[in-house]
Amino acid sequence: MDTGTHLVIGLGLAGLAYVDPVVAADPMVSTAVLIGTVLGSQAPDSDTLLRLKSNALYIKNHRGLSHSLPAVALWTLGITGLLGLIFDHLPMAHVLLWVFIAVAFHVFTDLFNTYGTQALRPLTPKWISWNIIHIFDPVIFASHLLAILLWSVHWVEPQTLFPILYGFIAVYYIWRSWIHHSLESSLHLKDVTFEAGDRYTLIPTVQLNAWQIVKHKADGSFQLGEYKNRSIKWVDRVSCAVHPAVEASKKHRDIACFLYFTSFACAEVKEFDWGYEVHWADVRYRHRKQYPFVAVLRMDRDYRPLDSYVGWLSHSRLEKKMRVDYLS
């Protein structure tokens, strides 16, 4: 989920903690739990700091080790230990429980997004992305915001309000999961262009009744579309280049980081007097007729790297970012 949603969830879990009599009975404990759930709901995304070193390193590791099983334990222990240093005589078992719930809930909700996590490391390095909930879901955000508002003006007691909220959230997640499974498993029946070997991936959007479709063709190309109002509209088809420059690019560190993260990458090759440009794009992310999540490598005629970029950019901004002397 996005940072704002994780923040309101952290506040919501602090409200839910009032079902614990130990938390509800002591303002100091409830304050410590509030700090703990807010920190716990944000902690796994601290790997965003890797951007300061390089985009490629960030993309390879974001939601990786920081969201793993050992990390959940370490974030929980670290935040709880910090709170123990700040507050005297805390009931540490209770604080630890609510901090753990906040950290684990962060990782759990991220599994439902398209980006995914490596939540089962070290058992497996596989990226888990269930494509059920958009990274910003208006229902989840708005329901938390409303509950926090009602709590802040003392209209409803938190031990009554927040169990209702999270019961609703649980039902919402189940409903979205059922809708996703039902639609994705039947897309081939709704698609008049279906051919043997076609594989479909249904991706959520911020609109509850609209989904993006990625159809992986048997020939390695991708077809992109939208599912809305019970109908499919195909909007683009992307063919993946087969070229020695593509194979050479896979050996570059930045490209390897990009390909490590996604199995929906497609390459395009442009040839110039000075060499080649291999433009990899993750076709899951289509915005305004472009694919802004990219990895680009420029090489000379002997496939030696000249320049590279990995990250989120429009085509025009990418050209400015990679403008170098050999192109003049």
XYZ file of N, CA, C and O in Angstrom, residues 81-279:
796
model
N 11.644 -2.572 21.771
C 12.789 -2.232 22.628
C 12.963 -0.734 22.769
O 13.258 -0.226 23.866
N 12.773 0.003 21.657
C 12.871 1.467 21.701
C 11.813 2.056 22.622
O 12.099 2.960 23.426
N 10.599 1.553 22.517
C 9.517 2.037 23.384
C 9.807 1.727 24.851
O 9.484 2.522 25.741
N 10.443 0.581 25.088
C 10.804 0.216 26.459
C 11.825 1.168 27.056
O 11.853 1.391 28.273
N 12.675 1.760 26.215
C 13.655 2.733 26.684
C 13.024 4.094 26.947
O 13.492 4.849 27.799
N 11.956 4.399 26.199
C 11.314 5.714 26.322
C 10.322 5.751 27.476
O 10.242 6.729 28.222
N 9.533 4.666 27.638
C 8.486 4.613 28.653
C 8.887 3.661 29.774
O 9.405 2.567 29.514
N 8.623 4.065 30.999
C 8.942 3.221 32.155
C 7.811 2.237 32.453
O 6.626 2.578 32.332
N 8.209 1.053 32.830
C 7.281 0.036 33.365
C 6.161 -0.302 32.376
O 4.984 -0.435 32.756
N 6.510 -0.440 31.122
C 5.517 -0.864 30.135
C 5.230 -2.357 30.270
O 6.149 -3.141 30.553
N 3.997 -2.768 30.026
C 3.702 -4.207 29.915
C 4.199 -4.685 28.544
O 3.473 -4.643 27.541
N 5.446 -5.120 28.498
C 6.141 -5.312 27.225
C 5.475 -6.351 26.324
O 5.482 -6.222 25.099
N 4.890 -7.371 26.926
C 4.253 -8.411 26.115
C 3.082 -7.834 25.319
O 2.888 -8.169 24.138
N 2.322 -6.957 25.944
C 1.174 -6.349 25.269
C 1.636 -5.388 24.168
O 1.068 -5.371 23.073
N 2.645 -4.580 24.484
C 3.165 -3.644 23.478
C 3.754 -4.406 22.297
O 3.504 -4.073 21.131
N 4.529 -5.441 22.600
C 5.134 -6.248 21.536
C 4.070 -6.851 20.628
O 4.224 -6.887 19.401
N 2.971 -7.325 21.209
C 1.901 -7.928 20.417
C 1.345 -6.944 19.412
O 1.198 -7.272 18.219
N 1.056 -5.703 19.839
C 0.436 -4.740 18.939
C 1.418 -4.195 17.905
O 1.038 -3.908 16.772
N 2.666 -4.082 18.280
C 3.686 -3.691 17.293
C 3.824 -4.790 16.243
O 3.901 -4.517 15.035
N 3.847 -6.042 16.691
C 3.922 -7.160 15.745
C 2.734 -7.155 14.787
O 2.895 -7.368 13.583
N 1.537 -6.917 15.305
C 0.344 -6.883 14.452
C 0.497 -5.799 13.388
O 0.159 -6.005 12.205
N 1.033 -4.634 13.775
C 1.203 -3.531 12.819
C 2.212 -3.887 11.729
O 1.971 -3.646 10.539
N 3.339 -4.452 12.117
C 4.372 -4.814 11.133
C 3.860 -5.921 10.213
O 3.982 -5.845 8.986
N 3.282 -6.954 10.809
C 2.793 -8.084 10.018
C 1.650 -7.669 9.098
O 1.564 -8.139 7.948
N 0.792 -6.774 9.569
C -0.332 -6.315 8.746
C 0.166 -5.509 7.554
O -0.402 -5.591 6.461
N 1.227 -4.739 7.746
C 1.845 -4.016 6.622
C 2.265 -4.998 5.537
O 1.934 -4.828 4.360
N 3.014 -6.015 5.923
C 3.504 -6.999 4.948
C 2.332 -7.740 4.313
O 2.309 -7.964 3.095
N 1.354 -8.108 5.111
C 0.202 -8.853 4.604
C -0.555 -8.052 3.552
O -0.898 -8.577 2.489
N -0.823 -6.775 3.822
C -1.575 -5.967 2.853
C -0.784 -5.763 1.566
O -1.369 -5.681 0.483
N 0.541 -5.692 1.664
C 1.366 -5.515 0.461
C 1.307 -6.735 -0.465
O 1.574 -6.617 -1.663
N 0.982 -7.890 0.075
C 0.872 -9.085 -0.757
C -0.254 -8.955 -1.780
O -0.224 -9.591 -2.835
N -1.246 -8.132 -1.488
C -2.422 -8.015 -2.345
C -2.216 -7.037 -3.503
O -3.068 -6.933 -4.374
N -1.099 -6.311 -3.503
C -0.832 -5.342 -4.562
C -0.141 -5.988 -5.750
O 0.289 -7.148 -5.703
N -0.005 -5.230 -6.812
C 0.688 -5.715 -8.009
C 2.193 -5.780 -7.793
O 2.868 -6.674 -8.308
N 2.733 -4.832 -7.045
C 4.180 -4.791 -6.811
C 4.655 -6.036 -6.073
O 5.665 -6.633 -6.414
N 3.914 -6.430 -5.042
C 4.234 -7.666 -4.332
C 5.357 -7.508 -3.320
O 5.933 -6.436 -3.138
N 5.689 -8.614 -2.645
C 6.787 -8.649 -1.678
C 7.468 -10.013 -1.738
O 6.958 -10.968 -2.321
N 8.624 -10.081 -1.077
C 9.297 -11.370 -0.848
C 9.046 -11.783 0.607
O 9.969 -12.062 1.357
N 7.788 -11.853 0.959
C 7.401 -12.051 2.352
C 7.827 -13.405 2.912
O 7.902 -13.559 4.133
N 8.097 -14.393 2.055
C 8.449 -15.723 2.554
C 9.955 -15.984 2.562
O 10.381 -17.123 2.774
N 10.762 -14.947 2.298
C 12.191 -15.134 2.512
C 12.449 -15.389 3.994
O 11.791 -14.787 4.851
N 13.357 -16.306 4.339
C 14.323 -17.016 3.494
C 13.820 -18.351 2.943
O 14.594 -19.100 2.349
N 12.554 -18.674 3.149
C 12.039 -19.951 2.651
C 12.060 -19.989 1.131
O 12.342 -21.029 0.527
N 11.725 -18.859 0.500
C 11.759 -18.755 -0.953
C 11.957 -17.301 -1.338
O 11.396 -16.401 -0.687
N 12.746 -17.034 -2.409
C 12.943 -15.652 -2.866
C 11.830 -15.188 -3.800
O 11.891 -14.072 -4.327
N 10.818 -15.994 -3.998
C 9.749 -15.673 -4.955
C 9.021 -14.391 -4.564
O 8.703 -14.167 -3.410
N 8.746 -13.555 -5.599
C 7.916 -12.372 -5.385
C 6.450 -12.807 -5.364
O 5.974 -13.491 -6.267
N 5.750 -12.406 -4.311
C 4.339 -12.755 -4.166
C 3.508 -11.500 -4.398
O 3.608 -10.532 -3.636
N 2.719 -11.506 -5.456
C 1.850 -10.360 -5.757
C 0.516 -10.908 -6.242
O 0.436 -11.493 -7.316
N -0.516 -10.695 -5.458
C -1.813 -11.302 -5.748
C -2.700 -10.435 -6.639
O -3.767 -10.884 -7.057
N -2.306 -9.181 -6.899
C -3.020 -8.317 -7.858
C -4.504 -8.133 -7.526
O -5.345 -8.118 -8.421
N -4.813 -7.970 -6.250
C -6.208 -7.896 -5.827
C -6.610 -6.486 -5.388
O -7.707 -6.026 -5.677
N -5.705 -5.799 -4.698
C -5.983 -4.468 -4.165
C -5.002 -3.473 -4.784
O -3.793 -3.725 -4.808
N -5.512 -2.344 -5.263
C -4.636 -1.300 -5.808
C -3.773 -0.728 -4.688
O -4.156 -0.752 -3.519
N -2.602 -0.210 -5.061
C -1.688 0.323 -4.054
C -2.335 1.447 -3.244
O -2.015 1.658 -2.082
N -3.274 2.183 -3.872
C -4.113 3.113 -3.118
C -5.555 2.700 -3.330
O -6.090 2.830 -4.430
N -6.167 2.200 -2.285
C -7.555 1.759 -2.366
C -8.428 2.778 -1.637
O -8.280 2.965 -0.415
N -9.338 3.449 -2.340
C -10.143 4.497 -1.704
C -11.040 3.981 -0.585
O -11.314 4.714 0.368
N -11.497 2.740 -0.687
C -12.366 2.186 0.353
C -11.586 1.989 1.652
O -12.045 2.367 2.741
N -10.407 1.400 1.555
C -9.589 1.166 2.745
C -9.172 2.487 3.382
O -9.270 2.676 4.601
N -8.717 3.426 2.557
C -8.248 4.708 3.082
C -9.404 5.494 3.707
O -9.298 5.991 4.830
N -10.513 5.616 2.986
C -11.631 6.435 3.457
C -12.266 5.840 4.718
O -12.651 6.586 5.635
N -12.396 4.523 4.785
C -13.009 3.901 5.963
C -12.143 4.119 7.200
O -12.668 4.364 8.298
N -10.817 4.037 7.045
C -9.927 4.315 8.170
C -10.015 5.787 8.581
O -10.059 6.114 9.768
N -10.040 6.665 7.598
C -10.097 8.093 7.884
C -11.379 8.442 8.655
O -11.354 9.214 9.625
N -12.498 7.855 8.234
C -13.771 8.098 8.915
C -13.730 7.582 10.348
O -14.168 8.268 11.285
N -13.192 6.388 10.524
C -13.129 5.811 11.873
C -12.228 6.640 12.778
O -12.556 6.879 13.958
N -11.100 7.095 12.259
C -10.176 7.925 13.055
C -10.846 9.244 13.435
O -10.687 9.739 14.560
N -11.625 9.820 12.501
C -12.352 11.056 12.793
C -13.371 10.839 13.911
O -13.453 11.637 14.861
N -14.149 9.766 13.819
C -15.143 9.467 14.846
C -14.490 9.239 16.202
O -15.031 9.637 17.247
N -13.326 8.606 16.189
C -12.576 8.365 17.430
C -12.078 9.685 18.020
O -12.182 9.923 19.223
N -11.541 10.544 17.148
C -10.921 11.787 17.622
C -11.924 12.750 18.254
O -11.565 13.540 19.132
N -13.176 12.698 17.808
C -14.194 13.599 18.395
C -15.028 12.888 19.461
O -16.033 13.428 19.929
N -14.602 11.647 19.802
C -15.222 10.887 20.895
C -16.704 10.573 20.641
O -17.493 10.519 21.580
N -17.058 10.359 19.386
C -18.434 9.988 19.076
C -18.690 8.499 19.307
O -19.807 8.100 19.608
N -17.655 7.695 19.128
C -17.778 6.247 19.316
C -16.538 5.770 20.068
O -15.413 6.212 19.778
N -16.725 4.886 21.015
C -15.596 4.332 21.761
C -14.748 3.453 20.841
O -15.290 2.675 20.037
N -13.403 3.555 20.943
C -12.537 2.801 20.025
C -12.717 1.287 20.110
O -12.623 0.594 19.093
N -12.982 0.769 21.312
C -13.145 -0.679 21.448
C -14.417 -1.192 20.787
O -14.561 -2.394 20.556
N -15.324 -0.283 20.444
C -16.513 -0.640 19.664
C -16.308 -0.353 18.186
O -16.639 -1.172 17.317
N -15.725 0.812 17.897
C -15.586 1.297 16.523
C -14.628 0.462 15.692
O -14.960 0.049 14.561
N -13.436 0.194 16.211
C -12.399 -0.399 15.366
C -12.576 -1.898 15.110
O -12.196 -2.373 14.034
N -13.152 -2.668 16.017
C -13.504 -4.033 15.619
C -14.500 -4.057 14.460
O -14.414 -4.919 13.575
N -15.447 -3.100 14.450
C -16.381 -3.012 13.319
C -15.627 -2.671 12.049
O -15.852 -3.271 10.984
N -14.691 -1.694 12.139
C -13.893 -1.304 10.968
C -13.138 -2.497 10.398
O -13.203 -2.766 9.193
N -12.430 -3.234 11.254
C -11.590 -4.318 10.733
C -12.406 -5.550 10.352
O -11.958 -6.348 9.523
N -13.575 -5.681 10.907
C -14.487 -6.710 10.400
C -14.915 -6.374 8.985
O -14.956 -7.248 8.105
N -15.227 -5.095 8.757
C -15.583 -4.630 7.414
C -14.416 -4.812 6.445
O -14.602 -5.273 5.309
N -13.202 -4.459 6.886
C -12.014 -4.596 6.028
C -11.790 -6.060 5.652
O -11.465 -6.386 4.504
N -11.988 -6.961 6.606
C -11.812 -8.392 6.323
C -12.808 -8.855 5.264
O -12.438 -9.573 4.316
N -14.066 -8.444 5.406
C -15.079 -8.804 4.416
C -14.734 -8.201 3.055
O -14.888 -8.851 2.009
N -14.241 -6.977 3.057
C -13.871 -6.294 1.813
C -12.754 -7.047 1.089
O -12.812 -7.249 -0.129
N -11.740 -7.472 1.827
C -10.638 -8.224 1.222
C -11.123 -9.559 0.653
O -10.698 -9.985 -0.431
N -12.006 -10.224 1.379
C -12.547 -11.495 0.887
C -13.351 -11.266 -0.391
O -13.238 -12.022 -1.367
N -14.168 -10.219 -0.391
C -14.979 -9.897 -1.569
C -14.111 -9.572 -2.776
O -14.345 -10.088 -3.878
N -13.088 -8.750 -2.581
C -12.203 -8.393 -3.694
C -11.438 -9.630 -4.208
O -11.226 -9.786 -5.414
N -11.030 -10.488 -3.303
C -10.320 -11.708 -3.698
C -11.230 -12.607 -4.527
O -10.795 -13.187 -5.543
N -12.485 -12.732 -4.118
C -13.436 -13.558 -4.858
C -13.697 -12.967 -6.241
O -13.723 -13.700 -7.243
N -13.902 -11.652 -6.322
C -14.135 -10.979 -7.598
C -12.949 -11.190 -8.529
O -13.111 -11.523 -9.716
N -11.749 -11.004 -8.001
C -10.543 -11.164 -8.818
C -10.426 -12.572 -9.366
O -10.188 -12.784 -10.561
N -10.587 -13.558 -8.490
C -10.471 -14.950 -8.933
C -11.542 -15.285 -9.965
O -11.257 -15.935 -10.986
N -12.758 -14.859 -9.705
C -13.869 -15.165 -10.609
C -13.649 -14.556 -11.992
O -13.842 -15.224 -13.015
N -13.217 -13.303 -12.041
C -13.004 -12.629 -13.323
C -11.799 -13.199 -14.064
O -11.876 -13.495 -15.261
N -10.674 -13.347 -13.354
C -9.448 -13.783 -14.017
C -9.590 -15.186 -14.598
O -9.099 -15.474 -15.694
N -10.291 -16.057 -13.877
C -10.444 -17.431 -14.345
C -11.418 -17.562 -15.511
O -11.459 -18.601 -16.180
N -12.208 -16.507 -15.771
C -13.194 -16.590 -16.854
C -12.908 -15.625 -18.012
O -13.713 -15.516 -18.926
N -11.764 -14.951 -17.974
C -11.470 -13.976 -19.025
C -11.388 -14.620 -20.405
O -11.787 -14.020 -21.408
N -10.878 -15.843 -20.468
C -10.751 -16.502 -21.772
C -12.129 -16.751 -22.401
O -12.245 -16.847 -23.636
N -13.153 -16.848 -21.573
C -14.504 -17.044 -22.102
C -15.100 -15.739 -22.625
O -15.954 -15.759 -23.517
N -14.651 -14.621 -22.079
C -15.161 -13.313 -22.480
C -14.366 -12.703 -23.628
O -14.812 -11.748 -24.261
N -13.185 -13.248 -23.893
C -12.275 -12.681 -24.892
C -12.478 -13.361 -26.248
O -12.119 -14.530 -26.427
N -13.007 -12.619 -27.203
C -13.261 -13.194 -28.537
C -11.968 -13.430 -29.295
O -11.956 -14.146 -30.316
N -10.847 -12.851 -28.826
C -9.552 -13.029 -29.502
C -8.723 -14.138 -28.857
O -7.556 -14.308 -29.202
N -9.321 -14.875 -27.932
C -8.576 -15.910 -27.212
C -7.991 -16.950 -28.170
O -8.649 -17.421 -29.092
N -6.719 -17.309 -27.906
C -6.043 -18.375 -28.640
C -5.382 -19.310 -27.644
O -5.046 -18.903 -26.519
N -5.205 -20.546 -28.043
C -4.565 -21.529 -27.170
C -3.189 -21.015 -26.738
O -2.415 -20.526 -27.555
N -2.893 -21.119 -25.465
C -1.605 -20.668 -24.936
C -1.654 -19.286 -24.309
O -0.702 -18.882 -23.630
N -2.742 -18.550 -24.507
C -2.871 -17.226 -23.897
C -3.004 -17.347 -22.386
O -3.753 -18.195 -21.884
N -2.285 -16.491 -21.653
C -2.353 -16.458 -20.194
C -2.738 -15.052 -19.752
O -2.174 -14.073 -20.235
N -3.665 -14.954 -18.819
C -4.210 -13.667 -18.408
C -3.787 -13.310 -16.986
O -3.752 -14.164 -16.095
N -3.483 -12.035 -16.790
C -3.259 -11.492 -15.454
C -4.158 -10.274 -15.296
O -4.111 -9.352 -16.110
N -4.972 -10.303 -14.263
C -5.915 -9.210 -13.993
C -5.312 -8.315 -12.908
O -4.916 -8.800 -11.847
N -5.253 -7.012 -13.180
C -4.569 -6.067 -12.296
C -5.549 -4.992 -11.828
O -6.263 -4.406 -12.648
N -5.600 -4.717 -10.522
C -6.567 -3.739 -10.003
C -6.208 -2.311 -10.400
O -5.035 -1.988 -10.637
N -7.219 -1.471 -10.460
C -7.026 -0.028 -10.637
C -7.666 0.677 -9.447
O -8.305 0.045 -8.601
N -7.538 1.979 -9.388
C -8.121 2.733 -8.287
C -9.650 2.724 -8.359
O -10.327 2.955 -7.356
N -10.198 2.419 -9.547
C -11.641 2.283 -9.704
C -12.052 0.838 -9.392
O -11.487 -0.097 -9.961
N -13.018 0.675 -8.531
C -13.387 -0.664 -8.072
C -13.972 -1.530 -9.175
O -13.870 -2.757 -9.131
N -14.582 -0.907 -10.185
C -15.239 -1.680 -11.244
C -14.393 -1.781 -12.511
O -14.884 -2.213 -13.547
N -13.136 -1.369 -12.434
C -12.263 -1.403 -13.613
C -10.971 -2.140 -13.281
O -10.392 -1.963 -12.201
N -10.545 -2.977 -14.222
C -9.312 -3.754 -14.065
C -8.474 -3.621 -15.331
O -9.019 -3.469 -16.423
N -7.165 -3.688 -15.173
C -6.279 -3.806 -16.324
C -6.044 -5.290 -16.607
O -6.039 -6.112 -15.687
N -5.839 -5.601 -17.878
C -5.570 -6.980 -18.280
C -4.225 -7.037 -18.992
O -3.954 -6.231 -19.887
N -3.406 -7.979 -18.580
C -2.187 -8.299 -19.318
C -2.345 -9.714 -19.852
O -2.491 -10.656 -19.071
N -2.353 -9.833 -21.174
C -2.448 -11.155 -21.796
C -1.091 -11.517 -22.373
O -0.575 -10.829 -23.255
N -0.514 -12.585 -21.843
C 0.784 -13.054 -22.307
C 0.558 -14.064 -23.421
O -0.005 -15.141 -23.196
N 0.969 -13.709 -24.629
C 0.740 -14.563 -25.781
C 1.782 -15.682 -25.850
O 2.878 -15.582 -25.295
N 1.437 -16.731 -26.555
C 2.331 -17.876 -26.694
C 3.620 -17.509 -27.409
O 4.669 -18.141 -27.191
N 3.597 -16.467 -28.268
C 4.795 -16.058 -28.995
C 5.692 -15.123 -28.195
O 6.694 -14.612 -28.698
N 5.336 -14.874 -26.927
C 6.153 -14.028 -26.062
C 5.731 -12.571 -26.026
O 6.241 -11.803 -25.204
N 4.805 -12.163 -26.875
C 4.325 -10.783 -26.873
C 3.264 -10.598 -25.789
O 2.773 -11.574 -25.199
N 2.909 -9.344 -25.550
C 1.893 -9.019 -24.558
C 0.782 -8.206 -25.209
O 1.046 -7.352 -26.052
N -0.448 -8.472 -24.801
C -1.579 -7.673 -25.223
C -2.180 -7.027 -23.982
O -2.406 -7.690 -22.970
N -2.403 -5.712 -24.040
C -2.863 -4.961 -22.889
C -4.288 -4.487 -23.110
O -4.642 -4.054 -24.213
N -5.073 -4.591 -22.060
C -6.465 -4.200 -22.197
C -7.083 -3.753 -20.887
O -6.420 -3.663 -19.852
N -8.378 -3.473 -20.956
C -9.143 -3.042 -19.798
C -10.414 -3.889 -19.692
O -11.006 -4.238 -20.717
N -10.784 -4.202 -18.467
C -12.060 -4.875 -18.224
C -12.927 -3.927 -17.419
O -12.607 -3.560 -16.288
N -14.042 -3.512 -18.016
C -14.939 -2.570 -17.367
C -16.342 -2.772 -17.923
O -16.504 -3.028 -19.119
N -17.324 -2.661 -17.062
C -18.720 -2.838 -17.464
C -18.946 -4.174 -18.174
O -19.619 -4.255 -19.209
N -18.289 -5.209 -17.648
C -18.439 -6.587 -18.136
C -17.961 -6.780 -19.570
O -18.402 -7.711 -20.258
N -17.071 -5.937 -20.029
C -16.545 -6.096 -21.380
C -15.049 -5.823 -21.405
O -14.513 -5.097 -20.553
N -14.371 -6.402 -22.398
C -12.928 -6.255 -22.568
C -12.650 -5.294 -23.718
O -13.249 -5.409 -24.788
N -11.745 -4.378 -23.477
C -11.298 -3.464 -24.524
C -9.784 -3.554 -24.613
O -9.069 -3.205 -23.679
N -9.274 -4.043 -25.752
C -7.835 -4.139 -25.946
C -7.296 -2.796 -26.426
O -7.851 -2.177 -27.325
N -6.209 -2.339 -25.810
C -5.705 -0.997 -26.092
C -4.297 -0.983 -26.683
O -3.877 0.023 -27.252
N -3.558 -2.089 -26.560
C -2.190 -2.082 -27.078
C -1.668 -3.514 -27.166
O -2.173 -4.420 -26.498
N -0.670 -3.670 -28.030
C 0.045 -4.943 -28.105
C 1.530 -4.652 -28.193
O 1.952 -3.773 -28.960
N 2.305 -5.337 -27.383
C 3.739 -5.085 -27.289
C 4.491 -6.347 -27.683
O 4.302 -7.411 -27.079
N 5.314 -6.222 -28.719
C 6.158 -7.338 -29.153
C 7.544 -7.171 -28.548
O 8.088 -6.065 -28.494
N 8.120 -8.258 -28.102
C 9.418 -8.224 -27.441
C 10.520 -8.561 -28.445
O 10.431 -9.566 -29.162
N 11.528 -7.723 -28.491
C 12.601 -7.867 -29.472
C 13.482 -9.074 -29.162
O 13.735 -9.404 -28.004
N 13.926 -9.721 -30.226
C 14.937 -10.782 -30.139
C 16.167 -10.268 -30.873
O 16.145 -10.076 -32.089
N 17.239 -10.006 -30.129
C 18.410 -9.354 -30.707
C 19.604 -9.629 -29.794
O 19.441 -9.746 -28.571
N 20.821 -9.729 -30.359
C 21.998 -9.933 -29.502
C 22.167 -8.854 -28.435
O 22.658 -9.134 -27.336
N 21.725 -7.629 -28.734
C 21.839 -6.548 -27.755
C 20.952 -6.814 -26.539
O 21.298 -6.440 -25.411
N 19.803 -7.448 -26.756
C 18.910 -7.787 -25.648
C 19.597 -8.770 -24.714
O 19.590 -8.611 -23.485
N 20.195 -9.798 -25.288
C 20.883 -10.799 -24.467
C 22.073 -10.186 -23.749
O 22.330 -10.495 -22.577
N 22.794 -9.304 -24.431
C 23.940 -8.650 -23.803
C 23.499 -7.765 -22.649
O 24.176 -7.667 -21.616
N 22.359 -7.116 -22.786
C 21.892 -6.201 -21.747
C 21.572 -6.926 -20.444
O 21.673 -6.353 -19.361
N 21.174 -8.195 -20.534
C 20.797 -8.951 -19.335
C 21.971 -9.143 -18.372
O 21.761 -9.435 -17.187
N 23.192 -8.963 -18.879
C 24.371 -9.138 -18.035
C 24.696 -7.880 -17.236
O 25.524 -7.923 -16.322
N 24.066 -6.764 -17.606
C 24.331 -5.512 -16.896
C 23.618 -5.508 -15.550
O 22.479 -5.977 -15.433
N 24.266 -4.964 -14.539
C 23.725 -5.003 -13.178
C 22.345 -4.351 -13.078
O 21.436 -4.897 -12.446
N 22.178 -3.182 -13.694
C 20.898 -2.475 -13.575
C 19.760 -3.253 -14.233
O 18.652 -3.339 -13.698
N 20.042 -3.819 -15.405
C 19.014 -4.596 -16.105
C 18.699 -5.870 -15.326
O 17.535 -6.274 -15.213
N 19.728 -6.483 -14.766
C 19.534 -7.707 -13.981
C 18.642 -7.421 -12.761
O 17.786 -8.233 -12.401
N 18.831 -6.260 -12.140
C 17.981 -5.878 -11.003
C 16.530 -5.749 -11.441
O 15.610 -6.205 -10.749
N 16.321 -5.133 -12.588
C 14.969 -4.935 -13.112
C 14.308 -6.277 -13.422
O 13.152 -6.521 -13.053
N 15.035 -7.156 -14.081
C 14.485 -8.457 -14.462
C 14.301 -9.372 -13.255
O 13.454 -10.267 -13.280
N 15.083 -9.143 -12.219
C 14.920 -9.908 -10.984
C 13.569 -9.622 -10.354
O 12.928 -10.492 -9.760
N 13.121 -8.379 -10.526
C 11.885 -7.948 -9.897
C 10.633 -8.368 -10.665
O 9.623 -8.717 -10.081
N 10.668 -8.350 -12.005
C 9.452 -8.550 -12.786
C 9.596 -9.651 -13.828
O 10.648 -9.822 -14.435
N 8.508 -10.375 -14.038
C 8.445 -11.362 -15.121
C 7.565 -10.846 -16.257
O 7.182 -11.606 -17.141
N 7.266 -9.540 -16.234
C 6.427 -8.923 -17.258
C 7.232 -7.900 -18.060
O 6.684 -6.931 -18.566
N 8.539 -8.131 -18.171
C 9.404 -7.196 -18.886
C 9.468 -7.539 -20.364
O 9.510 -8.712 -20.747
N 9.469 -6.506 -21.179
C 9.539 -6.673 -22.627
C 10.571 -5.689 -23.163
O 10.599 -4.520 -22.754
N 11.421 -6.146 -24.081
C 12.529 -5.320 -24.566
C 12.278 -4.808 -25.976
O 11.684 -5.496 -26.814
N 12.757 -3.592 -26.215
C 12.751 -2.974 -27.536
C 14.175 -2.510 -27.824
O 14.856 -1.997 -26.931
N 14.640 -2.702 -29.052
C 16.004 -2.336 -29.425
C 15.980 -1.248 -30.486
O 15.252 -1.351 -31.483
N 16.768 -0.201 -30.243
C 16.975 0.839 -31.247
C 18.451 0.866 -31.623
O 19.318 0.788 -30.750
N 18.724 0.965 -32.929
C 20.099 0.957 -33.419
C 20.497 2.356 -33.867
O 19.737 3.052 -34.541
N 21.703 2.790 -33.457
C 22.223 4.113 -33.802
C 23.635 3.964 -34.353
O 24.219 2.875 -34.322
N 24.185 5.065 -34.833
C 25.565 5.046 -35.341
C 26.553 4.650 -34.253
O 27.544 3.969 -34.519
N 26.243 5.085 -33.027
C 27.166 4.828 -31.923
C 26.941 3.469 -31.256
O 27.739 3.039 -30.428
N 25.813 2.795 -31.548
C 25.571 1.500 -30.927
C 24.096 1.182 -30.781
O 23.309 1.422 -31.707
N 23.694 0.690 -29.613
C 22.331 0.200 -29.409
C 21.736 0.757 -28.116
O 22.450 1.012 -27.143
N 20.429 0.926 -28.150
C 19.683 1.235 -26.935
C 18.661 0.125 -26.715
O 17.816 -0.128 -27.581
N 18.765 -0.538 -25.572
C 17.795 -1.575 -25.201
C 16.886 -0.996 -24.132
O 17.339 -0.591 -23.060
N 15.615 -0.945 -24.471
C 14.615 -0.321 -23.608
C 13.692 -1.417 -23.070
O 12.862 -1.956 -23.792
